[in-house]
PDB file of C-alpha atoms in Angstrom:
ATOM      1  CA  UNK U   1       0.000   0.000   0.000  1.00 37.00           C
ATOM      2  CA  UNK U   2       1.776   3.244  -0.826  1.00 34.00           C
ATOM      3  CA  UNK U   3       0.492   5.499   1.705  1.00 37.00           C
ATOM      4  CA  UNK U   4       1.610   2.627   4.923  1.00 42.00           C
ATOM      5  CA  UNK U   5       4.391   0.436   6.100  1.00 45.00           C
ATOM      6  CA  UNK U   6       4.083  -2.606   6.990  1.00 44.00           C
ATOM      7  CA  UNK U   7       5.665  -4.489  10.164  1.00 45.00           C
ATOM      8  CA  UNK U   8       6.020  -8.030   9.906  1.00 50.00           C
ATOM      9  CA  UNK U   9       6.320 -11.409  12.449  1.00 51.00           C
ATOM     10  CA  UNK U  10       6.432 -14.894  13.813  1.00 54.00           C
ATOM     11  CA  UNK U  11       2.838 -15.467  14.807  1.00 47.00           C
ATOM     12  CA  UNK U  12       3.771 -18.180  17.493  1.00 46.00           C
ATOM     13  CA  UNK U  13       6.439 -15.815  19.168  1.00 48.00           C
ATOM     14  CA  UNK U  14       4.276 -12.926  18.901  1.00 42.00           C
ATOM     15  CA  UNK U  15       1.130 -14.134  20.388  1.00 42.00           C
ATOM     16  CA  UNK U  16       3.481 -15.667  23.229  1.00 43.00           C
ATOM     17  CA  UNK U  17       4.844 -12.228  24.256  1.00 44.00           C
ATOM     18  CA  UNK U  18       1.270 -10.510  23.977  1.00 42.00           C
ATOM     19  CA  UNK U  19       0.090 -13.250  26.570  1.00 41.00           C
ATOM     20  CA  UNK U  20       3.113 -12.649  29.077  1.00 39.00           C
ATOM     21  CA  UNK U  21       2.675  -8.970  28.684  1.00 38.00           C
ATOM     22  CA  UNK U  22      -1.505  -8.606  28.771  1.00 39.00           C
ATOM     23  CA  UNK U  23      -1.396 -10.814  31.514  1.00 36.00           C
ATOM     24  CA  UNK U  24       1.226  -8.597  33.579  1.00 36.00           C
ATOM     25  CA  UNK U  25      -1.812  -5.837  33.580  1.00 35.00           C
ATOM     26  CA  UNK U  26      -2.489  -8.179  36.847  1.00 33.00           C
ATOM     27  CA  UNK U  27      -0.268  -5.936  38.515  1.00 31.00           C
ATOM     28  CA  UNK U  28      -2.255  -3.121  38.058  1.00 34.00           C
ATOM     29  CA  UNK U  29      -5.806  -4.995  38.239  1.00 34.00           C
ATOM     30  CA  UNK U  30      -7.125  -8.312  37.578  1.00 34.00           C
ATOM     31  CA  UNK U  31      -8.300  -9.852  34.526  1.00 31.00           C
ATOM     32  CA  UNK U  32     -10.764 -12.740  34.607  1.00 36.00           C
ATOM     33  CA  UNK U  33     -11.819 -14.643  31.653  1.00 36.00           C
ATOM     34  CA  UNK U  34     -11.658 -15.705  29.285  1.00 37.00           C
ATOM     35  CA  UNK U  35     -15.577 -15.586  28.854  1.00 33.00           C
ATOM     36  CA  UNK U  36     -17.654 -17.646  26.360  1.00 42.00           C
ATOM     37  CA  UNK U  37     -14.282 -18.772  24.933  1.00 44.00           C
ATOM     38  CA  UNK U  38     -14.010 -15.402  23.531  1.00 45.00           C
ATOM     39  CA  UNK U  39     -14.408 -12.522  26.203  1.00 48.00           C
ATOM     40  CA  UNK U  40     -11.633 -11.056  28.713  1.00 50.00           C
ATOM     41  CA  UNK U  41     -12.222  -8.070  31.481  1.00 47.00           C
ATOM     42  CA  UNK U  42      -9.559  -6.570  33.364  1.00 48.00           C
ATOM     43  CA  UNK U  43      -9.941  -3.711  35.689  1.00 45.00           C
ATOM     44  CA  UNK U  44      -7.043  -1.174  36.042  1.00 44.00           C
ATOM     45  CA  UNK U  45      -6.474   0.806  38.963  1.00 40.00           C
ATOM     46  CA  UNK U  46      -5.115   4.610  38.213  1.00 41.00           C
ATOM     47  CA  UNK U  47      -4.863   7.856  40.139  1.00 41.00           C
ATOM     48  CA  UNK U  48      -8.719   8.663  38.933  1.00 47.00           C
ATOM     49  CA  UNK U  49     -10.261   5.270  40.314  1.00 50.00           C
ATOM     50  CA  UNK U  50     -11.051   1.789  38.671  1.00 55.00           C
ATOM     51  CA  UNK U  51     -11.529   0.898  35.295  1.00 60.00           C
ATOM     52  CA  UNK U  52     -13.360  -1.933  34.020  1.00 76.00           C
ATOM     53  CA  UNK U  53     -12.812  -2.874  30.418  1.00 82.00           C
ATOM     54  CA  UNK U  54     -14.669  -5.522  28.611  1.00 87.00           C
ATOM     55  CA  UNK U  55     -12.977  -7.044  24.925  1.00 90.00           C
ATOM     56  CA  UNK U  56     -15.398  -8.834  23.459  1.00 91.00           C
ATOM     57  CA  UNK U  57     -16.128  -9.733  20.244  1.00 93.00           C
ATOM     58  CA  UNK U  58     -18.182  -7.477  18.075  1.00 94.00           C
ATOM     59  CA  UNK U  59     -21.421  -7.886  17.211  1.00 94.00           C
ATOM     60  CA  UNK U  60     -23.908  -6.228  14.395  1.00 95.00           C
ATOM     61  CA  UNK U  61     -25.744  -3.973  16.903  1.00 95.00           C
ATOM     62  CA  UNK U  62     -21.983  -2.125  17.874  1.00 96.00           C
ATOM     63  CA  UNK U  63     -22.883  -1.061  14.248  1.00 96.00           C
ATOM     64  CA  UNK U  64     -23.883   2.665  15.640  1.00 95.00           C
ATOM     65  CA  UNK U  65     -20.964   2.996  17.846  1.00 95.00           C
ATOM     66  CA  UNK U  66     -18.060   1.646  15.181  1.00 94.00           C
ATOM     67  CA  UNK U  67     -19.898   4.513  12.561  1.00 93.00           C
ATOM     68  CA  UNK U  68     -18.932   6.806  15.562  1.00 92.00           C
ATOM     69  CA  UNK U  69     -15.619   5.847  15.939  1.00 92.00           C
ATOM     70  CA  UNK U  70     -14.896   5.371  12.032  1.00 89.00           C
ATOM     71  CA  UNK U  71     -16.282   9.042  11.405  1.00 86.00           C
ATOM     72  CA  UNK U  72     -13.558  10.959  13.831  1.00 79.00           C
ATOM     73  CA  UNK U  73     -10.973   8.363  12.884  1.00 74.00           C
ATOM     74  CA  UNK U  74      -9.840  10.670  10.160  1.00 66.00           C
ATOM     75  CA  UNK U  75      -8.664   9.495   6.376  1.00 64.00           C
ATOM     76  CA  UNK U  76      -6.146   6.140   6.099  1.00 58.00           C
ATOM     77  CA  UNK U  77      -8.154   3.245   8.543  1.00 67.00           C
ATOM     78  CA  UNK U  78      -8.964   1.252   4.911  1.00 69.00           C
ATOM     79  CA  UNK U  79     -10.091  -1.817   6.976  1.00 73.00           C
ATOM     80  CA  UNK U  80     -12.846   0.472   8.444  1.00 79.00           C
ATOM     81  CA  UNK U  81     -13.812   3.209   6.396  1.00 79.00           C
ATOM     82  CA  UNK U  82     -16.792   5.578   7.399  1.00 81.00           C
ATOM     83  CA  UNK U  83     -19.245   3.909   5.147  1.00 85.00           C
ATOM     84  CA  UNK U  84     -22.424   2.031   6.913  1.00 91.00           C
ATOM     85  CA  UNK U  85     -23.079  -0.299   4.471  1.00 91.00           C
ATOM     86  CA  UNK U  86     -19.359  -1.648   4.475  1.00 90.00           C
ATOM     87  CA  UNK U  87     -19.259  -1.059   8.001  1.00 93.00           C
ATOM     88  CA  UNK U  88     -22.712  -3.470   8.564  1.00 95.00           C
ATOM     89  CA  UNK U  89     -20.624  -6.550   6.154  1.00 93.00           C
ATOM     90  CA  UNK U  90     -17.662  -6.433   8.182  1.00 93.00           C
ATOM     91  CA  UNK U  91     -19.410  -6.889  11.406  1.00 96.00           C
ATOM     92  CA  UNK U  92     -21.681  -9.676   9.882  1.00 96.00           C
ATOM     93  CA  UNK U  93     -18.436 -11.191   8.590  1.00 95.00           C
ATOM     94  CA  UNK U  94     -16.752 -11.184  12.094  1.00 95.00           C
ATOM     95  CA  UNK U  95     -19.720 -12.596  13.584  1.00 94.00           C
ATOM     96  CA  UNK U  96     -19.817 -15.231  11.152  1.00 94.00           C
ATOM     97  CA  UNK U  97     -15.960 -15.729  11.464  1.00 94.00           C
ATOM     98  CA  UNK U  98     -16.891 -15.897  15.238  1.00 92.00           C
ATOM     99  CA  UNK U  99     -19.244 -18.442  15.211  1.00 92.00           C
ATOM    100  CA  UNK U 100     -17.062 -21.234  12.523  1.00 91.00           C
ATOM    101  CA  UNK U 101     -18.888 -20.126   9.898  1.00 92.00           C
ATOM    102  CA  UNK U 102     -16.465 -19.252   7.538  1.00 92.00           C
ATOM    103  CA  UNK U 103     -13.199 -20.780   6.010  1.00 89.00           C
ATOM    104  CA  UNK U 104     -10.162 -19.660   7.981  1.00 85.00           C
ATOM    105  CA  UNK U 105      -8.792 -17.961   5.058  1.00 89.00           C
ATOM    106  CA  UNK U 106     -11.691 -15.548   4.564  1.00 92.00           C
ATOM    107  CA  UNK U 107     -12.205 -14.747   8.064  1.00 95.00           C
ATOM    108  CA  UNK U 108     -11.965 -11.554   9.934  1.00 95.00           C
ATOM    109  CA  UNK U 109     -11.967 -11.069  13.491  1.00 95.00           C
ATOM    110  CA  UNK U 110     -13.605  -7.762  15.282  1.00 95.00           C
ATOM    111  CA  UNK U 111     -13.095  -7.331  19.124  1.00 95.00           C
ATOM    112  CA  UNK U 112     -14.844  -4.656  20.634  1.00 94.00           C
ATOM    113  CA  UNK U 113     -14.032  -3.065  23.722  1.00 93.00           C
ATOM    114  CA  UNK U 114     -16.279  -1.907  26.342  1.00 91.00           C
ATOM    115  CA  UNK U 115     -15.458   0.858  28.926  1.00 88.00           C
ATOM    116  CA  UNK U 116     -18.826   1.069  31.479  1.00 84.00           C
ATOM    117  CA  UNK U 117     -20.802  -0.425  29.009  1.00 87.00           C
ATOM    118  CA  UNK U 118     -19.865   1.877  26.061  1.00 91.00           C
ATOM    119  CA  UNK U 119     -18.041   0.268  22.846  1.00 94.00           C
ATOM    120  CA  UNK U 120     -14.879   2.472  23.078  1.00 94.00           C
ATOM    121  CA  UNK U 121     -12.540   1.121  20.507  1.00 94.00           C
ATOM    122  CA  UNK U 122     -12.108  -1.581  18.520  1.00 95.00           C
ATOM    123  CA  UNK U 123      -9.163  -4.007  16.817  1.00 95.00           C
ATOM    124  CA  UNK U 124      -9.524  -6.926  13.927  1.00 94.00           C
ATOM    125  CA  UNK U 125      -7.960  -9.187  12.699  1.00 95.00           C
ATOM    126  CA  UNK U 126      -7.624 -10.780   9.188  1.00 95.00           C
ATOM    127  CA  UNK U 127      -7.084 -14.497   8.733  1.00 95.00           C
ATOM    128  CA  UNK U 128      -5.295 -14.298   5.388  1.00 95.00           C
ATOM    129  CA  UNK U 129      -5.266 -11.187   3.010  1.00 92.00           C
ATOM    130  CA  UNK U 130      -5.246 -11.187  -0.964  1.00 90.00           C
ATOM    131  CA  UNK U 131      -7.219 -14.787  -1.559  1.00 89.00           C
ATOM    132  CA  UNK U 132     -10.542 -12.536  -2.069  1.00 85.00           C
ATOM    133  CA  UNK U 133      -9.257  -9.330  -4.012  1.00 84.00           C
ATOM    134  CA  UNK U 134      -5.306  -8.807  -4.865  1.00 87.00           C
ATOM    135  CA  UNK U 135      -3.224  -6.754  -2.146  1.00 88.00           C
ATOM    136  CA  UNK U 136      -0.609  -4.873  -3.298  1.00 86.00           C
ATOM    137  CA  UNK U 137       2.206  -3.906  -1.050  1.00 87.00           C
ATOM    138  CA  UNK U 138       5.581  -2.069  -1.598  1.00 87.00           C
ATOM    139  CA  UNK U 139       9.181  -3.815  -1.080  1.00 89.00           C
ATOM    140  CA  UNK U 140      11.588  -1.425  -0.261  1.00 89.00           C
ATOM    141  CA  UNK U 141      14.683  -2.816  -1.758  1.00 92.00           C
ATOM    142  CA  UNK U 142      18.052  -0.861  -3.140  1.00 94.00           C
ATOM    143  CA  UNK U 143      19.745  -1.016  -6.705  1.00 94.00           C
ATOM    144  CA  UNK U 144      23.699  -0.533  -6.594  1.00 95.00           C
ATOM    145  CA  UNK U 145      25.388   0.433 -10.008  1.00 94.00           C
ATOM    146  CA  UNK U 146      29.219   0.480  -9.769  1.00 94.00           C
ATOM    147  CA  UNK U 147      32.648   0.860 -11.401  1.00 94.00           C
ATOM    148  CA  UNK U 148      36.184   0.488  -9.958  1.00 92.00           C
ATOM    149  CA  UNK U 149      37.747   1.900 -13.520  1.00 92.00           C
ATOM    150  CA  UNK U 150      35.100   5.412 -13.255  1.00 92.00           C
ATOM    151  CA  UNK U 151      35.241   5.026  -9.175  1.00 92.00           C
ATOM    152  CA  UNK U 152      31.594   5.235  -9.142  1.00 94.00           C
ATOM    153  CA  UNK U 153      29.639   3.592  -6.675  1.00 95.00           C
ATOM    154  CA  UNK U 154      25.765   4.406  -6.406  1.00 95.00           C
ATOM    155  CA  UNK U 155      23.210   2.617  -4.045  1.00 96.00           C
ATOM    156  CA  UNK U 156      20.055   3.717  -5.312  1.00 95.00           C
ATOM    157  CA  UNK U 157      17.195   3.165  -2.728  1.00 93.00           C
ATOM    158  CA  UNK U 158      13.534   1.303  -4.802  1.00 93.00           C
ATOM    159  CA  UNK U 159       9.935   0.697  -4.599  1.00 89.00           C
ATOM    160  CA  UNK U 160       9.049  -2.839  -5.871  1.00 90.00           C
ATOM    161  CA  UNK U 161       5.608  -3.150  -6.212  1.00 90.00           C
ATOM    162  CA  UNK U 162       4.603  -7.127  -4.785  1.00 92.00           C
ATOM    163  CA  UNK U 163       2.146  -9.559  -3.608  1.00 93.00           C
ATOM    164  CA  UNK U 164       4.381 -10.469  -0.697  1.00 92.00           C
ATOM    165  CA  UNK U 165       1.590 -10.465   2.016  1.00 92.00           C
ATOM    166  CA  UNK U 166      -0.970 -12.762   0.199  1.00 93.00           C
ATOM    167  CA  UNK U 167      -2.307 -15.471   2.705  1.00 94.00           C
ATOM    168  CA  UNK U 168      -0.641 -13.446   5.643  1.00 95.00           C
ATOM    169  CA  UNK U 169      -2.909 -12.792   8.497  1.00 95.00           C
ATOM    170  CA  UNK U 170      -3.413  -8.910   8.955  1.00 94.00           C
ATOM    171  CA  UNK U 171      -3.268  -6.922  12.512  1.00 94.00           C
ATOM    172  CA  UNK U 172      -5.846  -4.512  11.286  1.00 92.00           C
ATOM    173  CA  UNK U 173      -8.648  -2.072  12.186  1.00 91.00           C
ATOM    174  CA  UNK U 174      -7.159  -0.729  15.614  1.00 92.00           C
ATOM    175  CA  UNK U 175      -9.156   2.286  17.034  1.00 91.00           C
ATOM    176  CA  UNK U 176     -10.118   4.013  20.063  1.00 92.00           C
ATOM    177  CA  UNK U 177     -11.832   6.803  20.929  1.00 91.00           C
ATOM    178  CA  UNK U 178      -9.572   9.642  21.787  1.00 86.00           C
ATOM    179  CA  UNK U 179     -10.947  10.373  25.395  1.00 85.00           C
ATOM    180  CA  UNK U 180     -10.358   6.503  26.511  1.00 84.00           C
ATOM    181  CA  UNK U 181      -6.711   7.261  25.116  1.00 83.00           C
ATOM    182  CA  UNK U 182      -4.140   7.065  28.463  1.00 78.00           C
ATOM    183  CA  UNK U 183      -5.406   4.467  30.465  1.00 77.00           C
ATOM    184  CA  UNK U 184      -3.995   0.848  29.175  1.00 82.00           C
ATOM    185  CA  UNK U 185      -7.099   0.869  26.684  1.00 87.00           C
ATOM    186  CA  UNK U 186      -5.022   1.074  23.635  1.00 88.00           C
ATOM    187  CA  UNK U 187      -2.539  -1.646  24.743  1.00 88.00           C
ATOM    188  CA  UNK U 188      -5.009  -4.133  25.954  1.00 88.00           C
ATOM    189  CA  UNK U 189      -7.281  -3.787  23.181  1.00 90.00           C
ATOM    190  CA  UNK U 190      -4.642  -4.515  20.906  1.00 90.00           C
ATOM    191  CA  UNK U 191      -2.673  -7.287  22.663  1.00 89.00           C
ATOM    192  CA  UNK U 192      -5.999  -8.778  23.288  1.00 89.00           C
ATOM    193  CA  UNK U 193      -6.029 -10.251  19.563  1.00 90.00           C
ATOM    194  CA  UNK U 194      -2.663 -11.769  19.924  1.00 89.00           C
ATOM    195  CA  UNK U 195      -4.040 -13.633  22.987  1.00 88.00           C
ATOM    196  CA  UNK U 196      -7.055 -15.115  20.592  1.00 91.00           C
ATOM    197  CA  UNK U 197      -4.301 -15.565  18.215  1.00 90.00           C
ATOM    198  CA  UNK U 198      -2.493 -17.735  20.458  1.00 89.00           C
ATOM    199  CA  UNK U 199      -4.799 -19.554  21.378  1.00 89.00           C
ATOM    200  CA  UNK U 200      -6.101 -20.780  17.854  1.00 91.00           C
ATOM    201  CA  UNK U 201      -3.569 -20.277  16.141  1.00 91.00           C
ATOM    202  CA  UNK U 202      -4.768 -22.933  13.664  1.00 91.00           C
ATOM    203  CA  UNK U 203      -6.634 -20.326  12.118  1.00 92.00           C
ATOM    204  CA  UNK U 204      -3.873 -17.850  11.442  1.00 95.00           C
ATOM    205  CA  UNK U 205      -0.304 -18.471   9.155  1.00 95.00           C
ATOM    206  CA  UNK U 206       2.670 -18.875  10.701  1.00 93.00           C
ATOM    207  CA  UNK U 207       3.340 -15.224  10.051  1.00 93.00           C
ATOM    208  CA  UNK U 208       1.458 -12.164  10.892  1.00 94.00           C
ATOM    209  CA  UNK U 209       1.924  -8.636   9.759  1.00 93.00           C
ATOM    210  CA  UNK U 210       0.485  -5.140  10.561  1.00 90.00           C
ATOM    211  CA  UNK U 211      -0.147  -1.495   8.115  1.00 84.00           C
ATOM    212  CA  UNK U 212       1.198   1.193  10.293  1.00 81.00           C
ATOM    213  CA  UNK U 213      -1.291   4.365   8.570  1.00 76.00           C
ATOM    214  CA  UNK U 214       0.794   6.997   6.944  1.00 77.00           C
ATOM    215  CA  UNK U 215       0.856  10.516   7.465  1.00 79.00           C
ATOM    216  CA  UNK U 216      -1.926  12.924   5.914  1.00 77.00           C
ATOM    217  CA  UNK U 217      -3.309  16.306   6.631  1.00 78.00           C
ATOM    218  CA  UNK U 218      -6.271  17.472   8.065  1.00 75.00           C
ATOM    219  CA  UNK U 219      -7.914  17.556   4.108  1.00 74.00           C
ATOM    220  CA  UNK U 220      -6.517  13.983   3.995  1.00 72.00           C
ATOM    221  CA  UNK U 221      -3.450  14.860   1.596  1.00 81.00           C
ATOM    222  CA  UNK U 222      -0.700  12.080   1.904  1.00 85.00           C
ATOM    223  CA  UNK U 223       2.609  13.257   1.209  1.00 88.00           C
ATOM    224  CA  UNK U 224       4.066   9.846  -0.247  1.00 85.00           C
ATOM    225  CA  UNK U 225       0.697   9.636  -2.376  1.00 87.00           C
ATOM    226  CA  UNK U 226       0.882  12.809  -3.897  1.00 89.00           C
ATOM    227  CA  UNK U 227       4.600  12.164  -4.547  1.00 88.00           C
ATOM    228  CA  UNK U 228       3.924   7.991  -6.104  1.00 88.00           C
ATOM    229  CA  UNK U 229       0.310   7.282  -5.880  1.00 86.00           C
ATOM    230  CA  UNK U 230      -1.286  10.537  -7.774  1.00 88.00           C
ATOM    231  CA  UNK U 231       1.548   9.765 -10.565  1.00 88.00           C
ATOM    232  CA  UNK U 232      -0.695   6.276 -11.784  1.00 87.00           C
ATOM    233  CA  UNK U 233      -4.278   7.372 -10.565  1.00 87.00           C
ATOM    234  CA  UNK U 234      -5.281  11.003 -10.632  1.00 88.00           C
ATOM    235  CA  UNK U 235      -7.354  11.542  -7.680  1.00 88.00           C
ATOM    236  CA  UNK U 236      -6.911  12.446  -4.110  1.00 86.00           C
ATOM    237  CA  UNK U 237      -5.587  10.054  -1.723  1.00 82.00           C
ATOM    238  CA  UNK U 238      -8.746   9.732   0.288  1.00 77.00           C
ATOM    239  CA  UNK U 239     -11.004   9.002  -2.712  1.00 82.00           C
ATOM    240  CA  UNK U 240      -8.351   5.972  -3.426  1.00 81.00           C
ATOM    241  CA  UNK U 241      -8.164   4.851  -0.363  1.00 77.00           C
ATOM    242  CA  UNK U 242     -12.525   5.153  -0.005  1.00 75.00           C
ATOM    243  CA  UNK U 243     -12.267   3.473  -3.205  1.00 78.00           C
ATOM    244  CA  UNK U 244      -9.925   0.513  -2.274  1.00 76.00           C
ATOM    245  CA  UNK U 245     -12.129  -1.012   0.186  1.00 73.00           C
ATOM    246  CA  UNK U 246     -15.243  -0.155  -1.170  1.00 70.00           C
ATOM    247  CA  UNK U 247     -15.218  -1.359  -4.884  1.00 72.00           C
ATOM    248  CA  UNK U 248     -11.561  -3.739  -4.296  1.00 66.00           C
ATOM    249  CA  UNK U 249      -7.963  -2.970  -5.744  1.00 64.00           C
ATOM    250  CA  UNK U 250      -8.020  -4.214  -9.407  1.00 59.00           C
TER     251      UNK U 250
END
């Protein structure tokens, strides 16, 4: 994706650290669960009082609350764009991913976390990415040219556009509202999917990567779009990436 990075790991070594280090919040709380298989609370303990957070996973009537979220989540979150109609398929599809009703490879995970009752935040997770619709990442590689004779020696830094991430399971769709920001929220709602990880990891490939958004302004103007992207597609960056997810990448 030209406007992202992308970080990228052993799924089995991964999901072991996010266990060791969600379950060290006991030091600051407790957590019980899990719940149903699927749900974990935990209760943190901070200079304003207790906290009790709920992750479980979502369900189609968060659908109000996630259009919430998505709308002051600003341009880049593909996974979750500000568009109902997507919004109401990928909760359907996480349900039905919850409940074994879909093929591993197609499924996609949304936990949803609760903060006195209120859905908060959210964080997903694809199984594999690409079987469905083609996704295109870059490789950032380097091209040397050289010549003892002229003394030249050039390393030329390159883009390589690839399919390197097809069948990969995605870290994806990570948001929470800005005033639960500060309190462990963010790092328990997104370790919390490396714990389900772990624990079916049958589900997943061995490796797991995540899109770290890119920079844009408040107009949603990337810089490394209008510098690559606009050069093959002439329109803004947040048309393409409303685009993307809502009518696929070929």
């Amino acid at each position: 994706d030209v406007s992202r990075g992308s970080v990228c790991g052993d799924a089995q070594r991964i999901g072991a650290r996010a266990l060791r280090a969600v379950w060290r919040f006991q030091s600051a709380g407790t957590i019980s669960g899990p719940i149903d298989d699927h749900d974990a609370t935990v209760c943190f303990n901070h200079s304003g009082g207790e906290i009790g957070m709920l992750i479980r996973p979502s369900t189609p009537t968060d659908l109000p609350a996630l259009m919430k979220l998505t709308l002051g989540a600003g341009k880049g979150l593909t996974t979750l764009p500000a568009d109902e109609a997507l919004l109401r398929r990928r909760l359907a599809l996480s349900e039905a991913s919850f409940n074994a009703e879909v093929p591993p490879p197609g499924a996609f995970y949304l936990f949803a976390l609760e903060i006195d009752s209120q859905v908060v935040g959210v964080s997903g997770l694809a199984a594999g990415v690409g079987l469905s619709d083609v996704f295109y990442n870059y490789r950032l590689s380097r091209q040397v040219n050289a010549s003892q004779e002229l003394g030249i020696h050039i390393t030329t830094p390159t883009l390589q556009l690839s399919n390197d991430m097809t069948g990969l399971t995605e870290l994806c769709s990570l948001l929470l509202d800005t005033g639960s920001r500060g309190n462990g929220a963010g790092v328990f709602l997104s370790r919390c999917r490396l714990m389900f990880l772990a624990a079916f990891s049958d589900l997943f490939s061995a490796k797991v990567f995540a899109e770290m958004r890119g920079v844009s302004d408040q107009q949603g103007r990337s810089p490394l779009w209008e510098s690559l992207g606009r050069l093959f597609f002439d329109m803004p960056f947040a048309e393409a990436d409303q685009r993307s997810m809502t009518e696929g990448k070929a």
